[in-house]
Coordinates of C-alpha atoms in Angstrom, one line a residue:
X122 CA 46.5 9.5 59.4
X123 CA 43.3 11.1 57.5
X124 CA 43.2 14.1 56.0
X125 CA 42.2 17.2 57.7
X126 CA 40.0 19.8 56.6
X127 CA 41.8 22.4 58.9
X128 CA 45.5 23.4 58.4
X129 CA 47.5 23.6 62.0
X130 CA 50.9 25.1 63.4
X131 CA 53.1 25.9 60.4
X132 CA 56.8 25.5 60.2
X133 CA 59.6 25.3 57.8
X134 CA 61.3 22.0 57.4
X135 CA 64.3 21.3 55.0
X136 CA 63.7 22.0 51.4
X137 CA 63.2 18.9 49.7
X138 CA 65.4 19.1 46.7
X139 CA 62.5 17.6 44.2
X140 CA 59.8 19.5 45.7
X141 CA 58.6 23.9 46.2
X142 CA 56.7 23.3 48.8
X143 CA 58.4 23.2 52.3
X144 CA 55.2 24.4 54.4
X145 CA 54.2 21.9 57.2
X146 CA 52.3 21.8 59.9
X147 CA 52.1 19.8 63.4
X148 CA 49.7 17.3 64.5
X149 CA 47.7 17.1 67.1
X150 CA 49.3 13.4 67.9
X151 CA 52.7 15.2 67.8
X152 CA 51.2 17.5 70.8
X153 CA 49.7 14.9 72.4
X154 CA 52.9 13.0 73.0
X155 CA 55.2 15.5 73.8
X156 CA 53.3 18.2 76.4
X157 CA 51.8 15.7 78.9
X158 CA 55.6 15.5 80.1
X159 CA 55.3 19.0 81.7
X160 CA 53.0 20.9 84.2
X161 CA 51.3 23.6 82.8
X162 CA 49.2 24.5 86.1
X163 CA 48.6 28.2 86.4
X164 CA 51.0 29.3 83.6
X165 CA 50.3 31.4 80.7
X166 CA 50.9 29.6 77.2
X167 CA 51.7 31.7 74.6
X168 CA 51.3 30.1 71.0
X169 CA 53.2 33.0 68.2
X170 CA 54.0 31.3 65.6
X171 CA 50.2 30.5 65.0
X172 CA 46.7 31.2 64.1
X173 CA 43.3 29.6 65.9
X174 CA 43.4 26.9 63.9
X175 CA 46.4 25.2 64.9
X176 CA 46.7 22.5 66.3
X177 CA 48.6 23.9 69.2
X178 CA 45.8 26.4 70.0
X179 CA 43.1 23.3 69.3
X180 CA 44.8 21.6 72.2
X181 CA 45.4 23.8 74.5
X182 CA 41.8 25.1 74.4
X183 CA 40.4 21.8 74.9
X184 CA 42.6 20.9 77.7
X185 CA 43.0 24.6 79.6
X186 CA 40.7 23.8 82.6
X187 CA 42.6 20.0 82.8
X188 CA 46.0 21.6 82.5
X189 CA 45.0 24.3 84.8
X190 CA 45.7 27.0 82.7
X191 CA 45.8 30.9 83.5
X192 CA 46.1 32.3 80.1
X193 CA 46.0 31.3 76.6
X194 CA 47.7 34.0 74.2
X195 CA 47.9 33.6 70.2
X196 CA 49.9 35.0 67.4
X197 CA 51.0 34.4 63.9
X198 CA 52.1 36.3 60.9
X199 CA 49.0 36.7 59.5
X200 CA 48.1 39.2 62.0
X201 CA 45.9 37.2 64.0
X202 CA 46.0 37.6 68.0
X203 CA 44.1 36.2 70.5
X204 CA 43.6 36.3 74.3
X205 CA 41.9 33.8 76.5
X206 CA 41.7 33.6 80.1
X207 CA 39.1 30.4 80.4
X208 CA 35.8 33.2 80.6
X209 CA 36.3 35.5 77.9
X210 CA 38.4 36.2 74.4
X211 CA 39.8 39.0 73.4
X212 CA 40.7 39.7 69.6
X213 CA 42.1 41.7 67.7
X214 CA 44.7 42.7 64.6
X215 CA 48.4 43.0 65.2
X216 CA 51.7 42.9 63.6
X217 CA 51.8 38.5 64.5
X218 CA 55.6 39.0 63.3
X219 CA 57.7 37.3 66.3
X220 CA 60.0 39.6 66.4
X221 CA 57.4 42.6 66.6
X222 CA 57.2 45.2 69.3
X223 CA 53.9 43.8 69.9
X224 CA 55.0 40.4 70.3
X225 CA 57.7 40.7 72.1
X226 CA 55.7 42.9 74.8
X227 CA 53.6 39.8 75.2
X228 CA 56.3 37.7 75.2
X229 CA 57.2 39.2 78.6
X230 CA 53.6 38.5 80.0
X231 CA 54.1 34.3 78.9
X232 CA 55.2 31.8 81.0
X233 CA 55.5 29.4 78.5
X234 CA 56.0 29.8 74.6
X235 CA 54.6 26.3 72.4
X236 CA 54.7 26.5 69.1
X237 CA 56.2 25.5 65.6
X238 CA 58.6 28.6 64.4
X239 CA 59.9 28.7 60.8
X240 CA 62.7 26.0 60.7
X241 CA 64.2 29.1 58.3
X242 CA 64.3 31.5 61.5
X243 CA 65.3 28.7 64.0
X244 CA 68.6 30.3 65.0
X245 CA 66.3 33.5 65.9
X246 CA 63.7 32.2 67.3
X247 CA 65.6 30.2 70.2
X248 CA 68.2 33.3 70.5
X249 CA 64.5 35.4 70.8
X250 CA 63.5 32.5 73.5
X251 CA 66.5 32.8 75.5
X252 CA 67.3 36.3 75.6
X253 CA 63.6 36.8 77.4
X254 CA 64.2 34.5 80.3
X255 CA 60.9 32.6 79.2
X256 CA 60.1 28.9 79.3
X257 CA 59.7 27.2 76.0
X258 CA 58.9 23.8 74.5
X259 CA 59.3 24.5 70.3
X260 CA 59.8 22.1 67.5
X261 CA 62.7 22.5 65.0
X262 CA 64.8 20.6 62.9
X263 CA 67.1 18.1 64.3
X264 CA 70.2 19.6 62.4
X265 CA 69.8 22.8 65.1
X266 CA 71.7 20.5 67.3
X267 CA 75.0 21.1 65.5
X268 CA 74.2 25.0 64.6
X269 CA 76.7 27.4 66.3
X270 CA 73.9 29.5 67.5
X271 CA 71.8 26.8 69.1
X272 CA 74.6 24.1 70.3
X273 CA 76.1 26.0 73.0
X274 CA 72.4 26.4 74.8
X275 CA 72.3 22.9 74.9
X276 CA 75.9 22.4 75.8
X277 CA 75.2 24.7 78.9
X278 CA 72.0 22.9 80.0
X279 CA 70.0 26.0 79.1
X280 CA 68.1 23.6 76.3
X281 CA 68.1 20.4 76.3
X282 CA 66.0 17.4 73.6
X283 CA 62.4 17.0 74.5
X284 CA 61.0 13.3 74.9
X285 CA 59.6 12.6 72.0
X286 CA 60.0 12.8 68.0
X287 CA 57.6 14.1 65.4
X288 CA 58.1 12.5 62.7
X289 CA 54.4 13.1 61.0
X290 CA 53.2 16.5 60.0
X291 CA 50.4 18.0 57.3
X292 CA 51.3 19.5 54.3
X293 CA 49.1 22.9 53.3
X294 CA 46.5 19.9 51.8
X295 CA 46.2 18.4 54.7
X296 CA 47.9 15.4 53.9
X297 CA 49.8 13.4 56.1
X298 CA 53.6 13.5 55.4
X299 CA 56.3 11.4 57.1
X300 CA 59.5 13.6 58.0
X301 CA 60.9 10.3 59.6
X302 CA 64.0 11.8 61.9
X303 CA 64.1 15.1 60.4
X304 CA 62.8 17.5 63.4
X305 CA 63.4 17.5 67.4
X306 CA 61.6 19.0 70.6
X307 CA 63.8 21.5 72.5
X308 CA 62.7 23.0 75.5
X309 CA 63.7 24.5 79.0
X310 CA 60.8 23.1 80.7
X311 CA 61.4 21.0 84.0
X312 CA 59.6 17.7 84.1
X313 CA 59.5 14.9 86.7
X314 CA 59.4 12.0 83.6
X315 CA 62.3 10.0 83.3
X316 CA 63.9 9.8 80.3
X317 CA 65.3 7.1 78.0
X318 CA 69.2 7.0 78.2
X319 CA 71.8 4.1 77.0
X320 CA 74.1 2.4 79.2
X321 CA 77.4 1.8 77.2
X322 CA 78.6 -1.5 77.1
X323 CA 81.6 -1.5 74.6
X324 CA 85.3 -1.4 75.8
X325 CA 88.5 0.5 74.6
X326 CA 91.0 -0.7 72.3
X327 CA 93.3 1.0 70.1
X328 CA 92.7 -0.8 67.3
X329 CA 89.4 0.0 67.0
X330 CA 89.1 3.8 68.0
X331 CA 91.0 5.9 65.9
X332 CA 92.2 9.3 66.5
X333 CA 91.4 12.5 64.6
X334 CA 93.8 14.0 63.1
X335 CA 94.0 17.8 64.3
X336 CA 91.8 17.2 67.4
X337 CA 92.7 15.4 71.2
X338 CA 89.8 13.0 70.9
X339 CA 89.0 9.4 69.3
X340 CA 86.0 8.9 66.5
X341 CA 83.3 7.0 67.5
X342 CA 80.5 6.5 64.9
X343 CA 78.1 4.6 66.1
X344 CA 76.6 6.0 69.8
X345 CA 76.3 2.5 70.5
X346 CA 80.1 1.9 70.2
X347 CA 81.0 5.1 73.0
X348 CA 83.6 2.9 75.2
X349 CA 82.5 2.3 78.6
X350 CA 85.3 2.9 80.1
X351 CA 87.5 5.6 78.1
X352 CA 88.0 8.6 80.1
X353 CA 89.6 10.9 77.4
X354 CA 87.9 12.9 74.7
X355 CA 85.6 11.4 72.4
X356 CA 83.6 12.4 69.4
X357 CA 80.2 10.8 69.0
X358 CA 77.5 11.2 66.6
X359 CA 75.4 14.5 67.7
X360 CA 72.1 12.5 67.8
X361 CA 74.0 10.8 71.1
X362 CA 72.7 14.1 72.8
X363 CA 69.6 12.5 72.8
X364 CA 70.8 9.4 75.1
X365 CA 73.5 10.1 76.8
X366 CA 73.6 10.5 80.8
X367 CA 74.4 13.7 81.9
X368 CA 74.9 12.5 85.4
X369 CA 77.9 10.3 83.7
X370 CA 78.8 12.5 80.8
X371 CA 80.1 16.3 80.1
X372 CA 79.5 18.0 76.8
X373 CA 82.6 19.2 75.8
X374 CA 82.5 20.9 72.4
X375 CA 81.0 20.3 69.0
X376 CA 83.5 19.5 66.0
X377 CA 82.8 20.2 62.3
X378 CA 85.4 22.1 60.5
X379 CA 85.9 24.0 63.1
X380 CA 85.1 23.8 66.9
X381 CA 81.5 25.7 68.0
X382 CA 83.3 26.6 71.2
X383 CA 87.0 25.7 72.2
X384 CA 88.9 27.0 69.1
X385 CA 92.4 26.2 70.3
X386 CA 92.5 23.4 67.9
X387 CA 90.6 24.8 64.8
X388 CA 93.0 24.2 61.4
X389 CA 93.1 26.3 57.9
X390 CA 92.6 24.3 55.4
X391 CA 91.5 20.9 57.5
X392 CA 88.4 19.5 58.9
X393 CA 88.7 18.8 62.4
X394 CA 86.6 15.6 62.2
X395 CA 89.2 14.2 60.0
X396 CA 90.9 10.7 60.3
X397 CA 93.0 9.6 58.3
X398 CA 92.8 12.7 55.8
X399 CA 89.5 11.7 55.3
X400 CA 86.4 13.8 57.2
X401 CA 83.5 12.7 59.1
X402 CA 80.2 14.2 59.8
X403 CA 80.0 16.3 63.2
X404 CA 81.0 15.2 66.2
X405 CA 79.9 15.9 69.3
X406 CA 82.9 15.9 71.6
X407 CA 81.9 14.1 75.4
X408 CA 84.0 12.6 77.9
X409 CA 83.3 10.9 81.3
X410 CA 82.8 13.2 84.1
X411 CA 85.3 12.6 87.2
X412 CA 82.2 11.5 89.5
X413 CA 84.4 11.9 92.6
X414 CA 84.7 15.8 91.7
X415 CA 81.2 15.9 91.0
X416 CA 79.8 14.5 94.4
X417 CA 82.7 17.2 96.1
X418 CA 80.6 20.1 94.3
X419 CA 77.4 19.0 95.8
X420 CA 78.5 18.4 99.1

């Protein structure tokens, strides 16, 4: 991708270890991939972790009248604030702090928060989100899956992984960086797109699923290798959240060194992802729903 002369949504992705500078911003490709998946008809959008020359505000100017927009509101730390309504903008200065009085008064007015927020206040920002009942579609970094602030949204079906990844972004240059695998879409949103998921085709033995060592579950490391027919506890890579088939699986609990939400089996001085002594990353913990159960509740 070319350079751009404009700089566009910034966020906050890990530090790179060898480099100061952990300013990105999104693309409009990024956007372009991700929103078409929802229906923005008659809602108001409110961009506020930005300024008018994002790339979020870009696109949802040029497409208000095709995505049936009501309302287009914009903030961003740099004080900026904006108001469109498709006829006429209002500006002016304000405090473009998130967390602001005067943000989160128009927070209540949105429909529908899309933006980039500081991967640094991540934790906040979806806690922010959720606390005001609105509907969001955000970017942050992949590892928010396992954080103990975010997981249990997701757990809960309050959040769930958007469709797509964005794995390019601009650097305060304008240069195209690759962040291959490093950041995720989470929204709320309803959408009538079907998503990707994986059908399981490997089978249980005990030879070849181990069992942690302070925790009721086997270790799978690979999503690929989730047995198809295992009915217990099972801990999968976290990026499995991505794939899995919530019509056939329950999300259980998340595993590091402790559990994020069951702490019945949490150990001093042990990892609970460890087998054989020896720890692995965290684990998602899943198991097969009892489908019989599950048609009994909806009928």
């Amino acid at each position: 991708m070319h350079k751009v002369a404009q700089h566009v949504s910034q966020c906050h992705l890990v530090r790179a270890k060898n480099t100061k500078n952990d300013e990105y911003y999104t693309t409009s490709q990024s956007i372009e991939q991700e929103v078409p998946h929802y229906s923005f008809r008659n809602k108001t959008v409110y961009c506020n972790c930005d300024d008018p020359t994002s790339n979020f505000v870009i696109y949802f100017m040029i497409n208000f009248y095709n995505l049936g927009l009501k309302r287009l509101i914009v903030t961003g730390i740099g004080g900026h604030f904006f108001d469109y309504d498709g006829k006429t903008m209002k500006k002016r200065r304000i405090n473009g702090d998130f967390r602001s009085a005067e943000c989160m008064k128009l927070l209540q007015e949105a429909d529908i928060v899309v933006t980039n927020p500081p991967f640094s206040l991540f934790r906040e920002f979806v806690r922010t989100l959720i606390g005001s009942g609105v509907k969001f579609l955000v970017i942050g970094p992949k590892t928010a899956i396992s954080y103990k602030e975010v997981f249990p949204y997701l757990a809960n079906g309050m959040m769930r992984i958007g469709y797509t990844i964005p794995n390019e972004f601009l650097d305060p240059e304008g240069n195209t960086v690759k962040l291959t695998g490093l950041s995720r879409w989470f929204t709320n949103l309803d959408s009538d797109s079907p998503k990707t998921i994986r059908l399981f085709t490997a089978t249980y033995h005990p030879s070849l699923y181990q069992q942690f060592d302070y925790y009721p579950a086997i270790n799978v490391d690979r999503t690929e290798d989730i047995p198809c027919d295992y009915d217990g506890l099972m801990g999968v890579p976290i990026t499995a959240l991505e794939q899995l088939d919530f019509n056939q699986y329950e999300v259980v609990d998340m595993i590091a060194r402790y559990a994020v939400l069951d702490h019945t089996h949490d150990t001093p001085g042990h990892q609970l992802t460890e087998v054989n002594g020896k720890p692995k990353f965290s684990r998602l913990i899943i198991r097969k729903k009892n489908i019989i159960n599950e048609l009994k509740k909806v009928s």
